[in-house]
Short mmCIF file of C-alpha atoms in Angstrom, two decimals:
data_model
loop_
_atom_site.label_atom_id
_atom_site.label_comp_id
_atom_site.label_asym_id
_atom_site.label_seq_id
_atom_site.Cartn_x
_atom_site.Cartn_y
_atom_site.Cartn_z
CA UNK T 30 26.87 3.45 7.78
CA UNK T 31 23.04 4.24 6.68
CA UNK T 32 20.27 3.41 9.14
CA UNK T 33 18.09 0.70 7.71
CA UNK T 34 13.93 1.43 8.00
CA UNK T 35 12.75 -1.62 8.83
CA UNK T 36 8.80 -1.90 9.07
CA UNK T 37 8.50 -4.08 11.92
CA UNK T 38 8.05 -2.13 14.73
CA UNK T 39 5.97 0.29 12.85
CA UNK T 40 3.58 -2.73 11.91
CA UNK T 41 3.73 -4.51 15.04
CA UNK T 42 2.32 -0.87 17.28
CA UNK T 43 -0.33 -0.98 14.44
CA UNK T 44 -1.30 -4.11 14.91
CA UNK T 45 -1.75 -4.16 18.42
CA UNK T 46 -3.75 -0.97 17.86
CA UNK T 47 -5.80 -2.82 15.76
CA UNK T 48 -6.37 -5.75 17.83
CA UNK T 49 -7.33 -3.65 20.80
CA UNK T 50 -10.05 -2.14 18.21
CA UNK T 51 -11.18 -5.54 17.08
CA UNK T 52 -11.91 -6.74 20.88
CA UNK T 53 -13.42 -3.76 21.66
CA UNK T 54 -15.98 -4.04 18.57
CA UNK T 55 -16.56 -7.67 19.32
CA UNK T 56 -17.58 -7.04 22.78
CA UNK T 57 -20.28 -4.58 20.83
CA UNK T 58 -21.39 -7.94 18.64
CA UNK T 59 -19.68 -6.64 15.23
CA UNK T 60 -16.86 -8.83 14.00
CA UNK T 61 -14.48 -6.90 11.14
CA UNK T 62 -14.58 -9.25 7.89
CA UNK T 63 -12.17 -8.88 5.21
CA UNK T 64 -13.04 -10.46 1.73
CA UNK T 65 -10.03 -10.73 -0.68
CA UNK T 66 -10.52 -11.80 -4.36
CA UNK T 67 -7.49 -13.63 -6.32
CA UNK T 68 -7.62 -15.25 -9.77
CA UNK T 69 -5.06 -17.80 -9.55
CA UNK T 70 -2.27 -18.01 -11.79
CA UNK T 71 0.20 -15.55 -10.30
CA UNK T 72 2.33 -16.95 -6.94
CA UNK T 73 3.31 -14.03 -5.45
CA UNK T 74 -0.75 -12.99 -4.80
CA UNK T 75 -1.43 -15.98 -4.03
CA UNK T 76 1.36 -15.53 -1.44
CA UNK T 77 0.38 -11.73 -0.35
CA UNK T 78 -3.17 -13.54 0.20
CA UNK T 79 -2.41 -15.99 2.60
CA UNK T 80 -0.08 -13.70 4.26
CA UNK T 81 -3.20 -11.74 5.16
CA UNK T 82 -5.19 -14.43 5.97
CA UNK T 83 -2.56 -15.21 8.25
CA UNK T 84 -2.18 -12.00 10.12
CA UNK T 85 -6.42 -11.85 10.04
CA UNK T 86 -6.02 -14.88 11.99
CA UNK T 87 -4.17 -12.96 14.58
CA UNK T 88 -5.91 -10.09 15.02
CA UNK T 89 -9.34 -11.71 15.11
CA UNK T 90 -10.51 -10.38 12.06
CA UNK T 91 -12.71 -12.65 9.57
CA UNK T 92 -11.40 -13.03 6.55
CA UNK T 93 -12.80 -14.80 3.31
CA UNK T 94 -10.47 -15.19 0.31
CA UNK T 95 -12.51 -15.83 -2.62
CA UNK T 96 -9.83 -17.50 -5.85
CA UNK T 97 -11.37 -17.78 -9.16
CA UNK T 98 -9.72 -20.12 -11.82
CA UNK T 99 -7.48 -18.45 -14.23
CA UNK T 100 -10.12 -18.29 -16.80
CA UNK T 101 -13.17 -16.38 -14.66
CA UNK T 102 -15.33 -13.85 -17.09
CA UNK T 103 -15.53 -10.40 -15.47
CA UNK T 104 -19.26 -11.04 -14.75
CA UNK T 105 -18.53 -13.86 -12.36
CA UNK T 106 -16.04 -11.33 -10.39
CA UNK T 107 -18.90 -8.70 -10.95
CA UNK T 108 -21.64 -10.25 -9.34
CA UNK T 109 -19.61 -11.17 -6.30
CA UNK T 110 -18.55 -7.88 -5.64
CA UNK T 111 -22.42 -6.99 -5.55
CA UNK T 112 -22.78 -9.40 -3.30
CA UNK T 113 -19.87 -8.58 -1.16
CA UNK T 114 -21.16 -4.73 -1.31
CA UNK T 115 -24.27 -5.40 -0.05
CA UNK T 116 -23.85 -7.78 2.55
CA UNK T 117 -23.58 -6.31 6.09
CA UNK T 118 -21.09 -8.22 7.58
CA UNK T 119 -18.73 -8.02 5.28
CA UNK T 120 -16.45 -4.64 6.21
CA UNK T 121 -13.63 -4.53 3.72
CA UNK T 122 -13.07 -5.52 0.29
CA UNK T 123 -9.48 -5.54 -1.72
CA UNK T 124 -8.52 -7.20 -5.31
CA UNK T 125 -5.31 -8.93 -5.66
CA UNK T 126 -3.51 -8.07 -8.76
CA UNK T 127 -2.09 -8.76 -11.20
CA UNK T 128 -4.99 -9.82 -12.92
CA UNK T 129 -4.87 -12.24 -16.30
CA UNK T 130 -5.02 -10.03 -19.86
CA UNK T 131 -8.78 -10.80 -20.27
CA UNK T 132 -9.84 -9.08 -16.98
CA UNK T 133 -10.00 -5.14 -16.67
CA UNK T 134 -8.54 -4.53 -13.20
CA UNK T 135 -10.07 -1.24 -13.72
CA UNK T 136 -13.96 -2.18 -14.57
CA UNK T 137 -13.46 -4.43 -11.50
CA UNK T 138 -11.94 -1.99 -9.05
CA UNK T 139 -14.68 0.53 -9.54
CA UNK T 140 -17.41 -1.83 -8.85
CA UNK T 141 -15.73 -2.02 -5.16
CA UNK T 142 -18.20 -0.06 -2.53
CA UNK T 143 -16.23 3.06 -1.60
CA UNK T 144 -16.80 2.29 1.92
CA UNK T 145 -15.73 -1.37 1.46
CA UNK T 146 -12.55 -0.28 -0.47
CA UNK T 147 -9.66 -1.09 1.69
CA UNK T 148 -7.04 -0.67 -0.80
CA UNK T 149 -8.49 3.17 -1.93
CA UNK T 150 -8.08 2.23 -5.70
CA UNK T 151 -12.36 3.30 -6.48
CA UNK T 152 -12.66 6.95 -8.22
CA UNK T 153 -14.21 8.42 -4.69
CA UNK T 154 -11.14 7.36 -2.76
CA UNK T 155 -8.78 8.32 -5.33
CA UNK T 156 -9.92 11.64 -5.48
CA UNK T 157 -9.80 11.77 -1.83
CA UNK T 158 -6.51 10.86 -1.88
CA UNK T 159 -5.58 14.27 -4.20
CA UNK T 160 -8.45 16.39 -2.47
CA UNK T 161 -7.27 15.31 1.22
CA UNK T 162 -11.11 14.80 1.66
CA UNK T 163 -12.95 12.00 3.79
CA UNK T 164 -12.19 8.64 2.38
CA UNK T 165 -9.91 5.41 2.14
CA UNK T 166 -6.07 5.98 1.32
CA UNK T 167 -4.00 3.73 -0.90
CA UNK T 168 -2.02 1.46 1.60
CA UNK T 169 1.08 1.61 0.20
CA UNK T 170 1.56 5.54 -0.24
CA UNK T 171 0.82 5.54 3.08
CA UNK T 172 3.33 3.16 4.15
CA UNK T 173 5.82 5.09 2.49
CA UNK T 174 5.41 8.10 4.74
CA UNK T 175 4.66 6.32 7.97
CA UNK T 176 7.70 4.55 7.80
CA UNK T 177 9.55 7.42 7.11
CA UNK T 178 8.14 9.32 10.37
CA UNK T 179 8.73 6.50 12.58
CA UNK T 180 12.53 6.86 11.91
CA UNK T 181 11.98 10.70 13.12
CA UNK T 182 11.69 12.42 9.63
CA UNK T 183 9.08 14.66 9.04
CA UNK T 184 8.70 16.41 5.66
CA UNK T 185 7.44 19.86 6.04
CA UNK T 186 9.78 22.06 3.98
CA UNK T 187 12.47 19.14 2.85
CA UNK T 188 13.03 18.89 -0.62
CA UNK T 189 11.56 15.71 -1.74
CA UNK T 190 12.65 13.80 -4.98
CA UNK T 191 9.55 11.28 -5.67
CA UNK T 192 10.58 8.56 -8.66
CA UNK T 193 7.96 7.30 -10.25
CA UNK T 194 4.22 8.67 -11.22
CA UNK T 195 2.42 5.32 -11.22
CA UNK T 196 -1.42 5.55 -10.33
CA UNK T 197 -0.83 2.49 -7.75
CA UNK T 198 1.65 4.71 -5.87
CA UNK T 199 3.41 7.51 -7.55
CA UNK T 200 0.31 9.79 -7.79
CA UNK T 201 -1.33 8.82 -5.22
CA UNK T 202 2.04 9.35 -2.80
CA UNK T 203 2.43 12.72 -4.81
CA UNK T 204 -0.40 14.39 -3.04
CA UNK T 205 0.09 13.08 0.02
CA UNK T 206 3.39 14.65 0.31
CA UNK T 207 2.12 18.07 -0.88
CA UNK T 208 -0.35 18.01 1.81
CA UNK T 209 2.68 17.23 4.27
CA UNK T 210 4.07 20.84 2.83
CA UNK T 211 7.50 19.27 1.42
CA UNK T 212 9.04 20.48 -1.87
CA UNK T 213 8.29 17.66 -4.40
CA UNK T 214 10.11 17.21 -7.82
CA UNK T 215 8.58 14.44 -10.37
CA UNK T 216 10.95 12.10 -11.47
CA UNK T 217 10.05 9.32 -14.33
CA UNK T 218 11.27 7.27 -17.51
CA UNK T 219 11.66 10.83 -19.45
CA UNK T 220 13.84 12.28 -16.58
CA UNK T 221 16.80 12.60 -18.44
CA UNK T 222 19.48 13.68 -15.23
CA UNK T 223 18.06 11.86 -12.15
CA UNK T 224 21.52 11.85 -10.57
CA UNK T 225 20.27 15.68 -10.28
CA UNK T 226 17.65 15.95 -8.83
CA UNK T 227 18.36 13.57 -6.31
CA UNK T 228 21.55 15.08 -5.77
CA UNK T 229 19.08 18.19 -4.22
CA UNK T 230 17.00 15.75 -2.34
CA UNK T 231 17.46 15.11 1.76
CA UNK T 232 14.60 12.57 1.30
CA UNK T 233 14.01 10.26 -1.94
CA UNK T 234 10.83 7.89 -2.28
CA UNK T 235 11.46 5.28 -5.63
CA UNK T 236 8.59 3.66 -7.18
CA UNK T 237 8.90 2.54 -10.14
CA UNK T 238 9.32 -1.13 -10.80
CA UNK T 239 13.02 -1.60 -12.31
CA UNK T 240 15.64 -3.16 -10.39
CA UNK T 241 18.94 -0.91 -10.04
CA UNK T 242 16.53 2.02 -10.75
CA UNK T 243 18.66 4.04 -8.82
CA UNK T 244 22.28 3.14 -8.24
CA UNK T 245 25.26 4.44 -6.18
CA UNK T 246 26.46 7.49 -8.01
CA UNK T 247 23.15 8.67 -7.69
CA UNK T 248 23.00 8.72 -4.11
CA UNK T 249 24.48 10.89 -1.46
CA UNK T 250 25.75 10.55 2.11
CA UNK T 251 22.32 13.11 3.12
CA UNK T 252 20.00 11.07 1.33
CA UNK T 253 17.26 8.93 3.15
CA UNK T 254 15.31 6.60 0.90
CA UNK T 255 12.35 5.06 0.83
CA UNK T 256 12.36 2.44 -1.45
CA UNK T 257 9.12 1.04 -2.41
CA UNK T 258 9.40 -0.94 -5.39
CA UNK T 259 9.31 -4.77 -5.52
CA UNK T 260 10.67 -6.84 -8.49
CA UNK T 261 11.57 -10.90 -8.55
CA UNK T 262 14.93 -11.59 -10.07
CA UNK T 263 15.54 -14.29 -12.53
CA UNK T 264 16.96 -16.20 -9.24
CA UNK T 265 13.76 -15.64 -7.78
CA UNK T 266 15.12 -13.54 -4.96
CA UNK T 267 12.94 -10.04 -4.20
CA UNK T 268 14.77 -6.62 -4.31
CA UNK T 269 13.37 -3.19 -4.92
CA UNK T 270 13.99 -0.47 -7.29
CA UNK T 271 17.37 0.49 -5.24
CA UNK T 272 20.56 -1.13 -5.66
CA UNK T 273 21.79 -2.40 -2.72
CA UNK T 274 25.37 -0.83 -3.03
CA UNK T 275 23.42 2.52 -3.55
CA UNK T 276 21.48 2.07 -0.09
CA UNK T 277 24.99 1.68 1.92
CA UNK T 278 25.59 5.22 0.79
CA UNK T 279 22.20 6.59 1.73
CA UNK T 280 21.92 8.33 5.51
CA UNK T 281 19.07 5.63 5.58
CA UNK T 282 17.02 3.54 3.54
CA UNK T 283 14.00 1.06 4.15
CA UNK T 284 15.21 -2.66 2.81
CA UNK T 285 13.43 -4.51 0.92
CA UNK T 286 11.74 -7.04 1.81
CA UNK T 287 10.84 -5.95 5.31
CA UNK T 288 10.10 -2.48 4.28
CA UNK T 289 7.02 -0.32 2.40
CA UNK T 290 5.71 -4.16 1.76
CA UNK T 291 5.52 -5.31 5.77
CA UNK T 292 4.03 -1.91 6.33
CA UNK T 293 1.18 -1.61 3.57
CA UNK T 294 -0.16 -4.91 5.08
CA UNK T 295 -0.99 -3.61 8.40
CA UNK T 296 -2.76 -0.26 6.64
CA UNK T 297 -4.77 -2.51 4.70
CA UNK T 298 -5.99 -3.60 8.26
CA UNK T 299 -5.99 -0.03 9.12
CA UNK T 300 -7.88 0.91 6.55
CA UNK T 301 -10.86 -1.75 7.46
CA UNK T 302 -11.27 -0.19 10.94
CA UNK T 303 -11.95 3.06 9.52
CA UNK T 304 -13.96 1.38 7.36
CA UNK T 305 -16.01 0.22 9.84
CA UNK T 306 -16.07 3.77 10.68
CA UNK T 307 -17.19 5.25 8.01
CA UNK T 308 -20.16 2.35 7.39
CA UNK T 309 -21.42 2.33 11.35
CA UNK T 310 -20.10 5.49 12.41
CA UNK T 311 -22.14 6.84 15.79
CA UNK T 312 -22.92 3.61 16.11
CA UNK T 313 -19.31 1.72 17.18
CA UNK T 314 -19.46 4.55 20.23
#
């Protein structure tokens, strides 16, 4: 029977972590303050939103979500994020996505501070992420590997089989395995035998956005998996990239929900304490 990686615990240490850094800065007089942007118009952000209003709430952290009406120009968003990026008491800034056709995610991610950027998605942090140099991770790569070490595995020399090459996660989660020395093979839509390559793989990380991506005779009894996609069935129930049938024949696999998803939350918070770091530094000792 496979071992399922569920994020909980993970999150949970985290967040106490966290919460003992929040007291400890508020005893100092600063206060952490998230600011999250949504444009309405798609549930499930709306939904990820409140989730981390909620969980702000808990830890003590300020948190400001900002929603714009469906039809905001990019100049509106624009000259918030200036204003966000220079205030000082604001600490982290993320975008919710996905945004509406009109709006370049892009134009809007880059006017982010580097500093503020809690979700690592501005060109400094992204080529931090590939460089391993000083800056602000994407959350959900991340997640992907934390979870997998809390469960025991570490990845120096395992032969890796990473499914997807997305610039949210594939990419991004690419480098970040290279730097943990394992063997990584590139799977994606033009793979034409993935049944192979994962057939070679003791650990398998799928991100690509497809339901069933990866089904049972592609998996073996060695096989741990991280599965980090999330998709909405025509039901409206949430499943990843794995079919379930395939994850009973998996060593282990992370379910979702209560996976990569329950874990990226609490490294967005992560991510705003070093933050904080990075904008204070000598200061916060």
């Amino acid at each position: 029977m496979s071992v399922l990686m569920k994020a909980k615990e993970a999150a949970d240490q985290a967040y106490e972590a966290i919460k003992t850094k929040v007291e400890a800065m508020g005893k100092n007089g600063l206060h952490p303050h998230m600011a999250v942007l949504l444009v309405e118009g798609d549930p499930a952000s709306a939904y990820y939103a409140q989730s981390k209003q909620r969980i702000a709430s808990k830890l003590g952290v300020a948190f400001h979500l900002h929603a714009f009406p469906a039809n905001v120009t990019e100049d509106e968003i624009l000259r918030l994020i200036t204003q966000l990026n220079d205030d000082p008491t604001v600490h982290g800034i993320m975008l919710e996505l996905p945004l509406p056709k009109h709006l370049s995610a892009n134009k809007i991610e880059q006017a982010i501070s580097p500093m503020k950027d809690i979700d690592g998605v501005t060109p400094s942090n992204k080529l931090a992420t590939v460089t391993g140099g000083a800056g602000l991770y994407p959350a959900t790569p991340q997640a992907c590997i934390k979870l997998l070490n809390h469960y025991g595995y570490r990845l120096e020399g395992k032969n890796v089989t990473l499914i997807g090459r997305g610039q949210t996660v594939g990419m991004p989660l690419f480098h970040m395995l290279q730097r943990e020395n394992a063997t990584v093979t590139v799977c994606h839509s033009r793979t034409p035998d993935l049944a192979l390559h994962l057939s070679h793989a003791e650990i398998a990380f799928v991100a690509v956005g497809r339901p069933d991506a990866v089904d049972r005779s592609m998996v073996h009894p060695n096989l741990a998996i991280i599965d980090a996609g999330i998709n909405e069935t025509a039901d409206g129930k949430i499943v990843g990239d794995v079919a379930t049938d395939a994850g009973n024949h998996a060593c282990a696999i992370s379910p979702v929900p209560g996976g990569v998803g329950t874990l990226t939350t609490a490294i967005l918070f992560e991510n705003l304490m070093k933050a904080i770091g990075m904008q204070f530094g000598e200061e916060l000792r």
